[in-house]
mmCIF file of C-alpha atoms and ligand atoms in Angstrom:
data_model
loop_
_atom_site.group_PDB
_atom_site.id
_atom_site.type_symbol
_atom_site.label_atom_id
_atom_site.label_comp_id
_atom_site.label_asym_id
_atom_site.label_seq_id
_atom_site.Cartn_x
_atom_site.Cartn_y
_atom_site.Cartn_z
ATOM 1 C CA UNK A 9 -13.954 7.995 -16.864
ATOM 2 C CA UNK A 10 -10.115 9.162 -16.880
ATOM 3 C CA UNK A 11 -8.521 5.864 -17.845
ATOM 4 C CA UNK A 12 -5.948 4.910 -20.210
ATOM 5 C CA UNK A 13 -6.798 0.857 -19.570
ATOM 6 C CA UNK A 14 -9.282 -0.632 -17.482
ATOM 7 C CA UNK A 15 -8.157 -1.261 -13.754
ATOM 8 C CA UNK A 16 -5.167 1.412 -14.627
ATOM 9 C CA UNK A 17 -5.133 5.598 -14.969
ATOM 10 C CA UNK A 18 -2.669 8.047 -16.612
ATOM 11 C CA UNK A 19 -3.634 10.829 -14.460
ATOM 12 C CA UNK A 20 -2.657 11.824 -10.779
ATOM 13 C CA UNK A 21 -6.578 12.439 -9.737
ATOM 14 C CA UNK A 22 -7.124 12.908 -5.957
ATOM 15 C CA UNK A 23 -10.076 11.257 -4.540
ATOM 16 C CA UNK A 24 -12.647 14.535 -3.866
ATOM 17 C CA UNK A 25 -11.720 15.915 -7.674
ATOM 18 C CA UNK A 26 -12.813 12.451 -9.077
ATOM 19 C CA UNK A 27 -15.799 12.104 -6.944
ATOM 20 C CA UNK A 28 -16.726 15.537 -8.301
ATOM 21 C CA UNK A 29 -15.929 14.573 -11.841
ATOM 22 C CA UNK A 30 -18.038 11.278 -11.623
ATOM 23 C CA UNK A 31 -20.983 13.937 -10.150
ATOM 24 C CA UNK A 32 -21.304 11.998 -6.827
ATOM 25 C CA UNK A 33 -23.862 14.151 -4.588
ATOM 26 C CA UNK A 34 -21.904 16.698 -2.410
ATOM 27 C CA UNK A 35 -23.027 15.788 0.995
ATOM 28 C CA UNK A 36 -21.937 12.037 -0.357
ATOM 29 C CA UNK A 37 -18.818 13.391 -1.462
ATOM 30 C CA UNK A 38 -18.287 15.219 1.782
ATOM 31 C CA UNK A 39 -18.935 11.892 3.835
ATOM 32 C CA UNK A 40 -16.575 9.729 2.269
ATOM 33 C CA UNK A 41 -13.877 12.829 2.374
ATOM 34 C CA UNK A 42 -14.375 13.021 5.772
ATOM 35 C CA UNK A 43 -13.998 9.305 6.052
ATOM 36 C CA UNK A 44 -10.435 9.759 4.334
ATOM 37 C CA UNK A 45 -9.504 12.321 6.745
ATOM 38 C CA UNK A 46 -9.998 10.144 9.862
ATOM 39 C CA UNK A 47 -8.055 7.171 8.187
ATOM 40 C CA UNK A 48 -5.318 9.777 8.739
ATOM 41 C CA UNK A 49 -5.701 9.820 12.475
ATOM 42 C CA UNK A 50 -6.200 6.094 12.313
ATOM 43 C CA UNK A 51 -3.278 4.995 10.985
ATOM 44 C CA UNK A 52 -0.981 7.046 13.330
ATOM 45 C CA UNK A 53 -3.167 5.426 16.558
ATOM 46 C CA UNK A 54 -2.268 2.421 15.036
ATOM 47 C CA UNK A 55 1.325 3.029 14.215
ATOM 48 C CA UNK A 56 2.388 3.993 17.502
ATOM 49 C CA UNK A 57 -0.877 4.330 19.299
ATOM 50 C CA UNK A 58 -1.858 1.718 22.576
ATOM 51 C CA UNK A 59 -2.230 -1.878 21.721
ATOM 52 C CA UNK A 60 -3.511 -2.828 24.863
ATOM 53 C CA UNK A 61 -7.142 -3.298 25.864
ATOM 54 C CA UNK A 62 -9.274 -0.176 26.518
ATOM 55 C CA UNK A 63 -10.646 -1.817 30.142
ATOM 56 C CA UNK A 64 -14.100 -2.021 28.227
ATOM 57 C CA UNK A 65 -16.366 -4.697 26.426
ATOM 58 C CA UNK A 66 -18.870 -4.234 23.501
ATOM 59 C CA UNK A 67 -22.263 -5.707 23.701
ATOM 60 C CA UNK A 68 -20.660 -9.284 21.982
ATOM 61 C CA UNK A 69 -19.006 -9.401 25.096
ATOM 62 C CA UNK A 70 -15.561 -9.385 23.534
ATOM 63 C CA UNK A 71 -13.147 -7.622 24.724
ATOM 64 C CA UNK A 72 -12.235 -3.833 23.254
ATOM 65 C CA UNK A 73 -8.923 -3.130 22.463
ATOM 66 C CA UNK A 74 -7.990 0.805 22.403
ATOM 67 C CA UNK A 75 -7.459 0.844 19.118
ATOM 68 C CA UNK A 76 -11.145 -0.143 18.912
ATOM 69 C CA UNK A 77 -12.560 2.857 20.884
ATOM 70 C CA UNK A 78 -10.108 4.871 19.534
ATOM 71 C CA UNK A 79 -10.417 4.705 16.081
ATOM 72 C CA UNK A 80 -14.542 4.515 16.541
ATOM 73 C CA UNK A 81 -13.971 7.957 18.328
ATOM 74 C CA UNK A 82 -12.051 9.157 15.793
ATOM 75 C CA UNK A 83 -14.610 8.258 13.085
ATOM 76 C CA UNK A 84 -17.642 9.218 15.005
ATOM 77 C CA UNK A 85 -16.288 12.758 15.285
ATOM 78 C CA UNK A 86 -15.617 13.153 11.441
ATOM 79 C CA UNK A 87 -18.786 12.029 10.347
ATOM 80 C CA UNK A 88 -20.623 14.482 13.251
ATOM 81 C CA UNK A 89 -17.955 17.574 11.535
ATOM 82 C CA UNK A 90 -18.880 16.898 8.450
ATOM 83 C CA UNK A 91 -22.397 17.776 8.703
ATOM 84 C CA UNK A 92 -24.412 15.978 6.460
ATOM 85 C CA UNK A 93 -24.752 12.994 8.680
ATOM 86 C CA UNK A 94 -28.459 11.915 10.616
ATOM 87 C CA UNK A 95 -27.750 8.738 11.887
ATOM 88 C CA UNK A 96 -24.759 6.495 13.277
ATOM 89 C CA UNK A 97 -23.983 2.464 13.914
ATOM 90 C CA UNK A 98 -20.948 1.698 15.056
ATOM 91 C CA UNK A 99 -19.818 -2.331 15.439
ATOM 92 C CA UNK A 100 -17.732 -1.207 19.215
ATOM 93 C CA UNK A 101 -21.245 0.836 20.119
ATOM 94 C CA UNK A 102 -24.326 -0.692 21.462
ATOM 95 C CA UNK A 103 -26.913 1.897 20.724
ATOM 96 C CA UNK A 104 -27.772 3.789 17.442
ATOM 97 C CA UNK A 105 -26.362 7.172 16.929
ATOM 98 C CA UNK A 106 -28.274 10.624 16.563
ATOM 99 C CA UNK A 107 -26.702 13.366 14.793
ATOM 100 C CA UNK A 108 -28.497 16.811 15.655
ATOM 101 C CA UNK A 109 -27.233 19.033 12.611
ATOM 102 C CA UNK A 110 -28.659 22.277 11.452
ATOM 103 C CA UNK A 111 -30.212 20.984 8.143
ATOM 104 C CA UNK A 112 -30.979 17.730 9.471
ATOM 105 C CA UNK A 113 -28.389 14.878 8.104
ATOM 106 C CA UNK A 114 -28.955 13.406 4.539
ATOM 107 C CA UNK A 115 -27.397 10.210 4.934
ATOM 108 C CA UNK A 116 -26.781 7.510 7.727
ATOM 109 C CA UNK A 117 -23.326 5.699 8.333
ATOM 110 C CA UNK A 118 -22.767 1.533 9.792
ATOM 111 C CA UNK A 119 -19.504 0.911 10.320
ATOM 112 C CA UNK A 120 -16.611 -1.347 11.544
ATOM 113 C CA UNK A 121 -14.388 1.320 12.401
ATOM 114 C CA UNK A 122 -11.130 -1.608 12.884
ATOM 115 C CA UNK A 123 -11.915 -4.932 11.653
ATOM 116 C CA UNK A 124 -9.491 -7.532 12.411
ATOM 117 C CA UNK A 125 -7.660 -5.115 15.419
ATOM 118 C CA UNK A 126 -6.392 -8.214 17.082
ATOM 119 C CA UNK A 127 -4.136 -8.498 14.006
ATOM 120 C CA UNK A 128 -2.492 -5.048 14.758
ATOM 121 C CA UNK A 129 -0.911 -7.065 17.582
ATOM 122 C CA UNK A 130 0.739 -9.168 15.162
ATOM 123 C CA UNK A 131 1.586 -6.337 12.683
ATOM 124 C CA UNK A 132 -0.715 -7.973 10.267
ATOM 125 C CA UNK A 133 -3.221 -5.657 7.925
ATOM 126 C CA UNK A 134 -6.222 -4.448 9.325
ATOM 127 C CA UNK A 135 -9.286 -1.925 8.068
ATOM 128 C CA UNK A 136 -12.252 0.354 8.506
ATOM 129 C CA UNK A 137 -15.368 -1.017 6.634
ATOM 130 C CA UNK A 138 -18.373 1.557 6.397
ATOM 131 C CA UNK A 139 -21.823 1.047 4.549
ATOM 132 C CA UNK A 140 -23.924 4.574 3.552
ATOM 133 C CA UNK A 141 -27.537 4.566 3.135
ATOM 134 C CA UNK A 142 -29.692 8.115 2.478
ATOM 135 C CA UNK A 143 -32.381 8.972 4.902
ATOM 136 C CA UNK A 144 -32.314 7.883 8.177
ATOM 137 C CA UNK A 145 -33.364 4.136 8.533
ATOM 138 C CA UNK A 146 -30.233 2.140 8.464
ATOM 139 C CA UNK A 147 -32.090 -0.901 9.319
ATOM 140 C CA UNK A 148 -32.734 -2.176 5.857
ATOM 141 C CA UNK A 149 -31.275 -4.518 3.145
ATOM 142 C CA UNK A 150 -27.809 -4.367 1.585
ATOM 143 C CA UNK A 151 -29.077 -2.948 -1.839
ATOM 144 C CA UNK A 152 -30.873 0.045 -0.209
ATOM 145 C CA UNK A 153 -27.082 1.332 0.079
ATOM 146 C CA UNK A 154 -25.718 4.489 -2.120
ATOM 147 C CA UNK A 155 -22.472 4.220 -0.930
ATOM 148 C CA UNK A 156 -20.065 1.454 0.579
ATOM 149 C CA UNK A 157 -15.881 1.142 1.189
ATOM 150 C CA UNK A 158 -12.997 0.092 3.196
ATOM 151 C CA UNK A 159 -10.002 1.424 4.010
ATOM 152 C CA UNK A 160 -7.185 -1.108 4.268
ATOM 153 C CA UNK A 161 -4.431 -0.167 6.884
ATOM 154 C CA UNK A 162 -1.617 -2.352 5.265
ATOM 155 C CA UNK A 163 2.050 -1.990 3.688
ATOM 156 C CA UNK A 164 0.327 0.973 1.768
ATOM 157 C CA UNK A 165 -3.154 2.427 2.833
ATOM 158 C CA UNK A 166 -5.709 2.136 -0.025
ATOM 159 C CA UNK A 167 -9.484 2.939 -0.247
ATOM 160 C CA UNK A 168 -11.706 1.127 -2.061
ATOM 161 C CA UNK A 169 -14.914 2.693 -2.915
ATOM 162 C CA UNK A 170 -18.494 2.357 -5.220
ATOM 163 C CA UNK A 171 -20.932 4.962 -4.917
ATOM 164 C CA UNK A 172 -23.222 2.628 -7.088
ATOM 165 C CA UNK A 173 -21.245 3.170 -10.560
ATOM 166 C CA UNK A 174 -18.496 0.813 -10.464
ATOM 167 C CA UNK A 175 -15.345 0.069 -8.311
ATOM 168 C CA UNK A 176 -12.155 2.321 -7.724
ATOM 169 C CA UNK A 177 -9.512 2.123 -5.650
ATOM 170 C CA UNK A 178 -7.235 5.191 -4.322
ATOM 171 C CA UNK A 179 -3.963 4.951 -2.587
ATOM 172 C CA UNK A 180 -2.857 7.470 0.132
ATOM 173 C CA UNK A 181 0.240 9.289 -1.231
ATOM 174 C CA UNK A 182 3.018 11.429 0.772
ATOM 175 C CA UNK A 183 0.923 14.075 1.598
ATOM 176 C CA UNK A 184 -1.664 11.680 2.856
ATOM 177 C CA UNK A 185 -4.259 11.963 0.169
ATOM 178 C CA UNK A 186 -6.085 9.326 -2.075
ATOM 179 C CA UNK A 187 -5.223 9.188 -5.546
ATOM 180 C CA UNK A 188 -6.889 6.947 -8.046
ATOM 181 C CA UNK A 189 -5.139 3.989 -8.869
ATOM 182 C CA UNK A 190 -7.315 1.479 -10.190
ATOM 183 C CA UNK A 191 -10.507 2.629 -11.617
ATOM 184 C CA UNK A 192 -13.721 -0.300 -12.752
ATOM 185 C CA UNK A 193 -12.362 -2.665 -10.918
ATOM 186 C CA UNK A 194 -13.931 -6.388 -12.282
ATOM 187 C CA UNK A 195 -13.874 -9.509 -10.759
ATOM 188 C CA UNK A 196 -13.356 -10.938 -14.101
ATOM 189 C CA UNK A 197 -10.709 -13.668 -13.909
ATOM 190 C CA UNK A 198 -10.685 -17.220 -12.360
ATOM 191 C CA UNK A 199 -10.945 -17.988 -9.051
ATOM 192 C CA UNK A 200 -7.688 -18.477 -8.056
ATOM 193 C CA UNK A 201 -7.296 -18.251 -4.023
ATOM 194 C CA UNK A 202 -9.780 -18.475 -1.361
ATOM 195 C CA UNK A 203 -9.997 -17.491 2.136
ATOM 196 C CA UNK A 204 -11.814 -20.081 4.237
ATOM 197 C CA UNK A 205 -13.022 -18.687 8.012
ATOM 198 C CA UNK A 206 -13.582 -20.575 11.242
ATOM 199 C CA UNK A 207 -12.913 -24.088 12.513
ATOM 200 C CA UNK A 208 -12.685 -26.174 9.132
ATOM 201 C CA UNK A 209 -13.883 -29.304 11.675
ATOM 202 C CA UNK A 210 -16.887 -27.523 12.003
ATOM 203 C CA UNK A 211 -17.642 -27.274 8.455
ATOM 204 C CA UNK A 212 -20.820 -29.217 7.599
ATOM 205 C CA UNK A 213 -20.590 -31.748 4.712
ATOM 206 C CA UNK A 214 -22.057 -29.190 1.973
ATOM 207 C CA UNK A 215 -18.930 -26.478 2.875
ATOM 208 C CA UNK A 216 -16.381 -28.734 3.137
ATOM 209 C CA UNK A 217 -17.119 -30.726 -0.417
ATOM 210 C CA UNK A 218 -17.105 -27.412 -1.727
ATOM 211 C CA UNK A 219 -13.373 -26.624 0.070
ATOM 212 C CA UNK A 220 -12.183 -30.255 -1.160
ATOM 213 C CA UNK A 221 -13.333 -28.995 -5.169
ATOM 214 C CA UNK A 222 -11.357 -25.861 -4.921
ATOM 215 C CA UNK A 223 -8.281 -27.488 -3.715
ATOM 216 C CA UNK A 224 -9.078 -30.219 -5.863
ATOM 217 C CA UNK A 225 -9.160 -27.972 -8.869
ATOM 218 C CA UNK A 226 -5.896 -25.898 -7.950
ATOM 219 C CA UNK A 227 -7.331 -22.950 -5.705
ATOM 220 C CA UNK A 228 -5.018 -21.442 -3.538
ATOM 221 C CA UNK A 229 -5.187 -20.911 0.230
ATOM 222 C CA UNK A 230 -4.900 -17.401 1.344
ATOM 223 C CA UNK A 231 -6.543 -16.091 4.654
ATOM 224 C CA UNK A 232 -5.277 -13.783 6.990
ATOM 225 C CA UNK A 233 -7.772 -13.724 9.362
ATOM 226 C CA UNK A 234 -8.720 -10.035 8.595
ATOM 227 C CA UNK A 235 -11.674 -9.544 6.322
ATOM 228 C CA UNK A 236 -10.369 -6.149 4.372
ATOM 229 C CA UNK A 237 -7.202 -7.499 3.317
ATOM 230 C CA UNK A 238 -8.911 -10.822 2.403
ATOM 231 C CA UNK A 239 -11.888 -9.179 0.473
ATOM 232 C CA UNK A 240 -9.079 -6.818 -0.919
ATOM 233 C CA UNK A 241 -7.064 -9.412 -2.505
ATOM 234 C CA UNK A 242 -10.005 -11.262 -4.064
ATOM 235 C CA UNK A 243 -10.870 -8.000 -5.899
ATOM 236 C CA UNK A 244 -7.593 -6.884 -6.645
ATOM 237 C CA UNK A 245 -6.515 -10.310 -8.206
ATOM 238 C CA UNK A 246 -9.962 -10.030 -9.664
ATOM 239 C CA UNK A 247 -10.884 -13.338 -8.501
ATOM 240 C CA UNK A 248 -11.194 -15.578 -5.731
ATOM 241 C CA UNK A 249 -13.743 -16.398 -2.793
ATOM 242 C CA UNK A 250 -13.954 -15.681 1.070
ATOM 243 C CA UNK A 251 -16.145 -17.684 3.007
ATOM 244 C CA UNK A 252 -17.236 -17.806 6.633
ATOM 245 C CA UNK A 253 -19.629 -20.142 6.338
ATOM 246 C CA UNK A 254 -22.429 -21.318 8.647
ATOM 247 C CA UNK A 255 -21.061 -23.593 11.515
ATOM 248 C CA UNK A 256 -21.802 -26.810 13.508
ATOM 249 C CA UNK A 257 -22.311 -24.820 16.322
ATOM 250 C CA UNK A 258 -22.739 -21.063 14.982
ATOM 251 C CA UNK A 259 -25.776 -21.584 12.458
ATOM 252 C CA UNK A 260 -25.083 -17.667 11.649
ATOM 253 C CA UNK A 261 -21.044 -17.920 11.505
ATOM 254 C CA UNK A 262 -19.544 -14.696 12.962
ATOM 255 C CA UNK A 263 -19.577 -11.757 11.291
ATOM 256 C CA UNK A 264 -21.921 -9.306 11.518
ATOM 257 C CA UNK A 265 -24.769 -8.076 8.556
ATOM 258 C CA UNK A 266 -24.678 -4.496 8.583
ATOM 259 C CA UNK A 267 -20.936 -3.495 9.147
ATOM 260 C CA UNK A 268 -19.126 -6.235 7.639
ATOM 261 C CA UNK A 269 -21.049 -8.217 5.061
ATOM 262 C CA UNK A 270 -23.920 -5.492 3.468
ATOM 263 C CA UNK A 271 -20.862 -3.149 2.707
ATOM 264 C CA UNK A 272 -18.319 -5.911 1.013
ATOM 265 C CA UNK A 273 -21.322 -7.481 -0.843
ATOM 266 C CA UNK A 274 -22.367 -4.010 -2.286
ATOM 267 C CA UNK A 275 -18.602 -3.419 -3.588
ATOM 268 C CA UNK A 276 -18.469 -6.828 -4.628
ATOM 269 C CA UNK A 277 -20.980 -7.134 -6.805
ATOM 270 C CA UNK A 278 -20.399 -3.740 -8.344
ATOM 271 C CA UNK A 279 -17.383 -5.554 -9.257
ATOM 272 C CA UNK A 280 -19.423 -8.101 -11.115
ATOM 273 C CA UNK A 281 -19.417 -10.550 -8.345
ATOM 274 C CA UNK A 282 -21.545 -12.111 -5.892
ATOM 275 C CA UNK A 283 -22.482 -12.399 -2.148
ATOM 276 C CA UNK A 284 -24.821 -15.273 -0.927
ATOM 277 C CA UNK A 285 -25.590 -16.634 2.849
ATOM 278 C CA UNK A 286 -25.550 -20.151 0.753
ATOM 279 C CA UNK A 287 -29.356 -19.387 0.126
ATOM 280 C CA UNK A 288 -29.797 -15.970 -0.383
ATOM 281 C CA UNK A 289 -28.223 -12.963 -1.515
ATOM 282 C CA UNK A 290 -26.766 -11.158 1.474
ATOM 283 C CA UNK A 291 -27.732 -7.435 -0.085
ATOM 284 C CA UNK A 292 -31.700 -9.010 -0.221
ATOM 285 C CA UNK A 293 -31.210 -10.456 3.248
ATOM 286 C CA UNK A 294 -33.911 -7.581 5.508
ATOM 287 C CA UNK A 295 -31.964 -7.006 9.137
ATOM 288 C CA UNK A 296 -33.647 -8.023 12.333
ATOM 289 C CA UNK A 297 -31.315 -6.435 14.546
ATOM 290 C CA UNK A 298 -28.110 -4.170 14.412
ATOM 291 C CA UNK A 299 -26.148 -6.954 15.627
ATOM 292 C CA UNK A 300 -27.409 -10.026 13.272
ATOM 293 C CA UNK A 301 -24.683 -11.824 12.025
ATOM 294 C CA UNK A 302 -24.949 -14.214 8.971
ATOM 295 C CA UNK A 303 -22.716 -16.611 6.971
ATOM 296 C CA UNK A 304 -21.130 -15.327 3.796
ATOM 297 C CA UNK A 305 -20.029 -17.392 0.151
ATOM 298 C CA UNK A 306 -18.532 -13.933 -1.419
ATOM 299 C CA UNK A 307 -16.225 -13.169 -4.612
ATOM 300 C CA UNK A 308 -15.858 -14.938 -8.060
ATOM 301 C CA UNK A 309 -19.743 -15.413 -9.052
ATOM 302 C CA UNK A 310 -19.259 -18.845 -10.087
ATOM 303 C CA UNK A 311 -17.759 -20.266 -7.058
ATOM 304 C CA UNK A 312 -20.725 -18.283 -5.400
ATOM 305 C CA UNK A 313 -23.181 -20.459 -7.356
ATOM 306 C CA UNK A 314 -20.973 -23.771 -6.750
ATOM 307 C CA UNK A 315 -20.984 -23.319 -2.953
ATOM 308 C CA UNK A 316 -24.992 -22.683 -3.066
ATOM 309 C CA UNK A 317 -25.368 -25.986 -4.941
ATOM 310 C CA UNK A 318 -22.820 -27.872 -2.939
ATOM 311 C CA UNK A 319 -25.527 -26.608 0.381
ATOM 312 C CA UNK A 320 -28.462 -27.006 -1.631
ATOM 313 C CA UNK A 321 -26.917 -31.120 -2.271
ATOM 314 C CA UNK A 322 -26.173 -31.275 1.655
ATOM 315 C CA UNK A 323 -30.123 -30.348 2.504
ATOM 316 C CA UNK A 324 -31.133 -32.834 0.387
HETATM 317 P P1 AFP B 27 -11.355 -9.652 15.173
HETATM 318 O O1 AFP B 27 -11.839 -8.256 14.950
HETATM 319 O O2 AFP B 27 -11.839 -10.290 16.435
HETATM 320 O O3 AFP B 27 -9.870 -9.807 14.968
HETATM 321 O O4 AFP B 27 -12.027 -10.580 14.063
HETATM 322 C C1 AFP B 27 -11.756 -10.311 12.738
HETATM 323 C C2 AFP B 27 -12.974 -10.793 11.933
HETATM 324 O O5 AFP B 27 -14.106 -10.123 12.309
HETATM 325 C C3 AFP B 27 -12.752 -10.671 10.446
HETATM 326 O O6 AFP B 27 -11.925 -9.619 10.094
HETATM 327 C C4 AFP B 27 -12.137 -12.010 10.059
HETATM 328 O O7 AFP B 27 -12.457 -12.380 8.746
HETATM 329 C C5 AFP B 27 -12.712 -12.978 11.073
HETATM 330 O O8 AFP B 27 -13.166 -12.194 12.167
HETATM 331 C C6 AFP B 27 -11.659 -13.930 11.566
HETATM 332 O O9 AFP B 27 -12.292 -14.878 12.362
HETATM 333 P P2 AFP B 27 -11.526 -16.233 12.801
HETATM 334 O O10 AFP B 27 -10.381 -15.795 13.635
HETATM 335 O O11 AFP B 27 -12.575 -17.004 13.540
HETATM 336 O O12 AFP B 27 -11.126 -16.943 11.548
#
């Protein structure tokens, strides 16, 4: 631990020498390098790559933008170079995966390689969310993971990572490395803005007393409609909640288990937080299917618990 005050450093450490320090496994370390290095690529795609559609659609249906297939390419072929990789999900891919490497990949990789791309459009921030899981079964609950960050593609480009041992976040500098700037990151303050996703008309009664307390009691609106920057200001105001809750007519909400919500709960909570589906914890929930999707309370733990009583009171 290099810090001078929690949250804060006094050193310039770069992001593979503190990984090293904290004695994060090598092939772990390696992964999450490599994941660095391709936020290098991604950024330029998205600074003056295409922002048109790539002609293609993902098993949802929806519509690919190139930036999508892009920056999944771009991902895809870091993780394969970096050697220490067995299996692959990718949210713009349909099937799983398989890395053939000489000594047979340690670890396997979900991830959301540009959540929130339809906000590039709009010059809005955007990010790459990946969960990391040793072996080769990536079908398995949230708290099976080792590993879990985002990169957020914003003013600045930060990552923000927990290999199990608390949360840190590194900022890219001018020669487009991570340095530490926040280390033990703790969601330890009020909860002063949330983030409320989907149709507020299709809220049931439970969700939307819960929306009425927190404006009621002060709590500030912010949501951008991208789920990095949203998560990312929760945690770096230490406090707040996101919530895509469960719909009228979308029992699961929208976004999806593995790539989106297992990852942000396990960074979450290693921030002293919480992540609930309004009944259960989302890193207890055990995946069906790649593409499961489920609704999400996540950030301040007490607002966590309030939500699941205000649903608990709507069932009755
Ligand atoms: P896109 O990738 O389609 O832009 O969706 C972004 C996202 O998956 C997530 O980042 C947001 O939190 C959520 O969907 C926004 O959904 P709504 O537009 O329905 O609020």
């Amino acid at each position: 631990m290099v810090s001078a005050e929690r949250g804060q450093t006094k050193y310039q450490i770069n992001l593979r020498r503190y990984l090293r320090e904290s004695n994060v496994d090598r092939d772990l370390t390696r992964i999450i390098c490599e994941i660095a290095n391709a936020s290098k690529y991604i950024i330029n795609a998205i600074r003056t790559g295409d922002l048109g559609v790539a002609g293609t659609s993902n098993l949802y249906g929806e519509q690919q933008l190139a930036l999508d297939v892009l920056s999944d390419r771009i991902l895809q072929k870091r993780l394969m170079y970096s050697g220490v990789v067995a299996k692959m999900a990718s949210e713009e891919v349909d099937e799983i995966i398989e890395v053939t490497t000489p000594n047979n990949g340690r670890y396997s990789i979900a991830f959301d390689p540009l959540d929130g791309s339809s906000l590039v459009d709009v010059n809005l921030a955007v990010g790459t969310i990946v969960s990391i899981f040793e072996g080769d079964n990536l079908l398995q609950p949230g708290r099976n993971q080792v590993a879990a960050l985002y990169v957020l593609y914003g003013p600045r480009t930060t990552m923000v990572v927990s290999t199990g041992n608390g949360v840190n976040e590194f900022a890219m500098n001018q020669l487009m490395e991570f340095d530490l700037v926040r280390e033990n990151i703790q969601l330890d303050g009020p909860a002063k803005i949330y983030a409320p996703g989907g149709l507020r008309s299709k809220y049931t009664e439970g969700t939307e007393k819960f929306v009425r307390s927190l404006e009621d009691g002060g709590t500030k609106l912010r949501y951008s409609g991208g789920f990095v920057p949203d998560i990312n200001q929760v945690l770096i105001k230490r406090g707040g909640i996101f919530m895509y809750p469960h719909l009228k007519d979308a029992p699961d909400g929208k976004l999806r288990l593995l790539y989106e919500l297992s990852p942000m709960a396990f960074l979450v909570e290693q921030a002293g937080g919480a992540a609930s589906n309004g009944k259960q914890r989302i890193l207890d929930i055990e995946p069906e299917s790649f593409h499961q999707r489920a609704p999400v309370f996540i950030g301040t733990r007490d607002a966590v618990a309030f939500a699941e009583k205000c649903l608990r009171e709507e069932e009755g």
